[in-house]
């Protein structure tokens, strides 16, 4: 049982607060992705769980043990960090076998685990090479294979695929997902790549400026962002936002279009819609097309609505050109509303 509980964890570096009292529980066997822009505190949080950094306040529990006072090696975790410590003077085989030898496993078991994990990471042909002779991407895969070979209760990974080219990254992502889904391992995985996060995670914890803004399953995070930041960070292109003014009980006016919206809110609020939830219709938001980008299956249109940039992902059969005027209707069940003061979602 390796549930990880992070309770009130804060971290300051001098006068700078990198983490503001973070609370997060990662369930036993869950694959949790910490996602956020550069500098939001993902690595700091992971390093605190690993024991490579000391929290300024708060507690970390793994299973029934409080671990924040323990050395990294006593926490029962395997880790893959950005500056992966692969020993250059050891062969790939010995690197992967390293922890297994420390655990004094029988040679046959070591062989089995090294071979299996080297195959998973597509480095089986490199087993006899010295790690110092490998490329960055190859070293990174050795680090992942070494961590997986430990068959740990908890694995912590910080951008483990960052040095791989796009195709290999896609392949490794699927391999990792397959291996970890079938294992008893609880995983925390740090990335700033939202596609990787969506594809791998059971749950995504979105971070912004030292806080967790939303922790939810990937579809919820995408469809129902709890905060404006989440809608503006996730999705490529991200959500569109427009100001909305009251137009009667439960009714709002958005760029001249009257829409049903939250009944409880007062004053100005914000309307939000994903670019793919728009379609040309007789009634909708009046848009002037600025740029047209054919993407194969779809066409990305950058337009202007009420003087603001506004993007729509449209059917590629639709012929549009810069200067065209479109009326774009938002899919009623996909509209979201935000409070401009708190930046939180309104219902
Ligand atoms: P990235 O994706 O770029 O790795 P991150 O979200 O992992 O970013 P962290 O490495 O956790 O971000 O850093 C969070 C903030 O804390 C950053 O603003 C960083 O500059 C600051 N920080 C991290 N380590 C230190 C340190 N040792 N001393 C001072 N500031 C630090």
mmCIF file of N, CA, C and O and ligand atoms in Angstrom, residues 11-14 16-19 36-47 53 82 158-159 190-192 207, ligand 1:
data_model
loop_
_atom_site.group_PDB
_atom_site.id
_atom_site.type_symbol
_atom_site.label_atom_id
_atom_site.label_comp_id
_atom_site.label_asym_id
_atom_site.label_seq_id
_atom_site.Cartn_x
_atom_site.Cartn_y
_atom_site.Cartn_z
ATOM 1 N N UNK A 11 7.556 25.732 0.611
ATOM 2 C CA UNK A 11 9.000 25.878 0.426
ATOM 3 C C UNK A 11 9.334 27.317 0.076
ATOM 4 O O UNK A 11 8.747 27.897 -0.851
ATOM 5 N N UNK A 12 10.233 27.878 0.833
ATOM 6 C CA UNK A 12 10.713 29.216 0.496
ATOM 7 C C UNK A 12 12.220 29.138 0.227
ATOM 8 O O UNK A 12 12.927 28.342 0.850
ATOM 9 N N UNK A 13 12.645 29.934 -0.738
ATOM 10 C CA UNK A 13 14.081 30.109 -0.997
ATOM 11 C C UNK A 13 14.351 31.572 -0.677
ATOM 12 O O UNK A 13 13.974 32.443 -1.461
ATOM 13 N N UNK A 14 14.922 31.872 0.481
ATOM 14 C CA UNK A 14 15.088 33.269 0.897
ATOM 15 C C UNK A 14 13.714 33.905 1.022
ATOM 16 O O UNK A 14 12.833 33.385 1.708
ATOM 17 N N UNK A 16 11.660 34.236 -1.499
ATOM 18 C CA UNK A 16 10.806 33.746 -2.584
ATOM 19 C C UNK A 16 10.055 32.476 -2.145
ATOM 20 O O UNK A 16 10.666 31.545 -1.625
ATOM 21 N N UNK A 17 8.742 32.486 -2.326
ATOM 22 C CA UNK A 17 7.956 31.303 -1.968
ATOM 23 C C UNK A 17 7.746 30.454 -3.211
ATOM 24 O O UNK A 17 7.016 30.849 -4.123
ATOM 25 N N UNK A 18 8.383 29.292 -3.260
ATOM 26 C CA UNK A 18 8.258 28.399 -4.422
ATOM 27 C C UNK A 18 7.023 27.514 -4.296
ATOM 28 O O UNK A 18 6.417 27.139 -5.293
ATOM 29 N N UNK A 19 6.633 27.160 -3.051
ATOM 30 C CA UNK A 19 5.425 26.358 -2.825
ATOM 31 C C UNK A 19 4.639 26.964 -1.675
ATOM 32 O O UNK A 19 5.192 27.251 -0.612
ATOM 33 N N UNK A 36 2.645 21.923 -15.285
ATOM 34 C CA UNK A 36 2.625 23.375 -15.105
ATOM 35 C C UNK A 36 3.758 24.003 -15.889
ATOM 36 O O UNK A 36 4.659 23.306 -16.372
ATOM 37 N N UNK A 37 3.702 25.314 -16.014
ATOM 38 C CA UNK A 37 4.717 26.033 -16.774
ATOM 39 C C UNK A 37 6.045 26.015 -16.018
ATOM 40 O O UNK A 37 6.083 25.735 -14.817
ATOM 41 N N UNK A 38 7.110 26.350 -16.717
ATOM 42 C CA UNK A 38 8.437 26.404 -16.127
ATOM 43 C C UNK A 38 8.435 27.333 -14.913
ATOM 44 O O UNK A 38 7.911 28.436 -14.974
ATOM 45 N N UNK A 39 9.002 26.834 -13.812
ATOM 46 C CA UNK A 39 9.131 27.679 -12.623
ATOM 47 C C UNK A 39 7.944 27.636 -11.671
ATOM 48 O O UNK A 39 7.937 28.339 -10.658
ATOM 49 N N UNK A 40 6.943 26.796 -11.930
ATOM 50 C CA UNK A 40 5.745 26.806 -11.086
ATOM 51 C C UNK A 40 5.929 25.991 -9.799
ATOM 52 O O UNK A 40 5.068 26.023 -8.922
ATOM 53 N N UNK A 41 7.023 25.233 -9.706
ATOM 54 C CA UNK A 41 7.304 24.511 -8.466
ATOM 55 C C UNK A 41 7.172 22.995 -8.552
ATOM 56 O O UNK A 41 7.294 22.301 -7.540
ATOM 57 N N UNK A 42 6.985 22.456 -9.739
ATOM 58 C CA UNK A 42 6.801 21.002 -9.916
ATOM 59 C C UNK A 42 8.006 20.222 -9.401
ATOM 60 O O UNK A 42 7.878 19.291 -8.623
ATOM 61 N N UNK A 43 9.180 20.620 -9.889
ATOM 62 C CA UNK A 43 10.396 19.896 -9.515
ATOM 63 C C UNK A 43 10.656 20.020 -8.023
ATOM 64 O O UNK A 43 11.027 19.046 -7.363
ATOM 65 N N UNK A 44 10.426 21.201 -7.483
ATOM 66 C CA UNK A 44 10.644 21.411 -6.048
ATOM 67 C C UNK A 44 9.752 20.460 -5.243
ATOM 68 O O UNK A 44 10.207 19.817 -4.298
ATOM 69 N N UNK A 45 8.484 20.331 -5.642
ATOM 70 C CA UNK A 45 7.570 19.445 -4.925
ATOM 71 C C UNK A 45 8.041 17.989 -5.029
ATOM 72 O O UNK A 45 8.059 17.259 -4.036
ATOM 73 N N UNK A 46 8.449 17.595 -6.213
ATOM 74 C CA UNK A 46 8.908 16.211 -6.413
ATOM 75 C C UNK A 46 10.177 15.945 -5.595
ATOM 76 O O UNK A 46 10.324 14.887 -4.989
ATOM 77 N N UNK A 47 11.081 16.923 -5.577
ATOM 78 C CA UNK A 47 12.328 16.752 -4.822
ATOM 79 C C UNK A 47 12.065 16.662 -3.319
ATOM 80 O O UNK A 47 12.796 16.000 -2.594
ATOM 81 N N UNK A 53 15.219 17.609 -1.231
ATOM 82 C CA UNK A 53 15.002 18.997 -0.808
ATOM 83 C C UNK A 53 14.205 18.917 0.495
ATOM 84 O O UNK A 53 13.380 18.013 0.651
ATOM 85 N N UNK A 82 15.850 14.883 -13.930
ATOM 86 C CA UNK A 82 16.350 15.501 -15.161
ATOM 87 C C UNK A 82 17.852 15.299 -15.319
ATOM 88 O O UNK A 82 18.322 14.943 -16.374
ATOM 89 N N UNK A 158 10.937 12.999 -13.237
ATOM 90 C CA UNK A 158 10.923 14.410 -13.627
ATOM 91 C C UNK A 158 11.327 14.504 -15.097
ATOM 92 O O UNK A 158 12.494 14.287 -15.426
ATOM 93 N N UNK A 159 10.385 14.787 -15.951
ATOM 94 C CA UNK A 159 10.619 14.932 -17.397
ATOM 95 C C UNK A 159 11.505 13.811 -17.942
ATOM 96 O O UNK A 159 12.529 14.095 -18.582
ATOM 97 N N UNK A 190 6.496 14.390 -13.455
ATOM 98 C CA UNK A 190 6.503 15.834 -13.705
ATOM 99 C C UNK A 190 6.706 16.118 -15.184
ATOM 100 O O UNK A 190 7.599 15.533 -15.810
ATOM 101 N N UNK A 191 5.886 16.969 -15.743
ATOM 102 C CA UNK A 191 6.112 17.398 -17.120
ATOM 103 C C UNK A 191 5.511 18.778 -17.348
ATOM 104 O O UNK A 191 4.637 19.219 -16.606
ATOM 105 N N UNK A 192 6.018 19.473 -18.383
ATOM 106 C CA UNK A 192 5.343 20.702 -18.778
ATOM 107 C C UNK A 192 4.624 20.471 -20.099
ATOM 108 O O UNK A 192 4.065 21.389 -20.678
ATOM 109 N N UNK A 207 -0.365 22.870 -11.775
ATOM 110 C CA UNK A 207 0.246 23.821 -10.834
ATOM 111 C C UNK A 207 0.427 25.184 -11.470
ATOM 112 O O UNK A 207 0.688 25.290 -12.665
HETATM 113 P P1 LIG B 1 10.916 23.642 -14.768
HETATM 114 O O1 LIG B 1 9.821 23.021 -15.576
HETATM 115 O O2 LIG B 1 11.563 24.816 -15.459
HETATM 116 O O3 LIG B 1 11.890 22.652 -14.220
HETATM 117 P P2 LIG B 1 9.541 23.775 -12.207
HETATM 118 O O4 LIG B 1 8.091 23.992 -12.239
HETATM 119 O O5 LIG B 1 10.012 22.387 -11.977
HETATM 120 O O6 LIG B 1 10.198 24.363 -13.526
HETATM 121 P P3 LIG B 1 11.062 24.465 -9.869
HETATM 122 O O7 LIG B 1 12.370 23.934 -10.347
HETATM 123 O O8 LIG B 1 10.329 23.671 -8.867
HETATM 124 O O9 LIG B 1 10.111 24.756 -11.116
HETATM 125 O O10 LIG B 1 11.304 25.925 -9.317
HETATM 126 C C1 LIG B 1 10.261 26.692 -8.746
HETATM 127 C C2 LIG B 1 10.764 28.067 -8.426
HETATM 128 O O11 LIG B 1 11.695 28.024 -7.351
HETATM 129 C C3 LIG B 1 11.489 28.738 -9.595
HETATM 130 O O12 LIG B 1 11.088 30.080 -9.640
HETATM 131 C C4 LIG B 1 12.947 28.601 -9.244
HETATM 132 O O13 LIG B 1 13.684 29.670 -9.764
HETATM 133 C C5 LIG B 1 12.925 28.608 -7.728
HETATM 134 N N1 LIG B 1 14.023 27.796 -7.168
HETATM 135 C C6 LIG B 1 14.192 26.466 -7.327
HETATM 136 N N2 LIG B 1 15.291 26.036 -6.672
HETATM 137 C C7 LIG B 1 15.845 27.137 -6.092
HETATM 138 C C8 LIG B 1 16.990 27.358 -5.259
HETATM 139 N N3 LIG B 1 17.793 26.364 -4.898
HETATM 140 N N4 LIG B 1 17.218 28.620 -4.862
HETATM 141 C C9 LIG B 1 16.397 29.632 -5.194
HETATM 142 N N5 LIG B 1 15.309 29.493 -5.970
HETATM 143 C C10 LIG B 1 15.018 28.257 -6.422
#
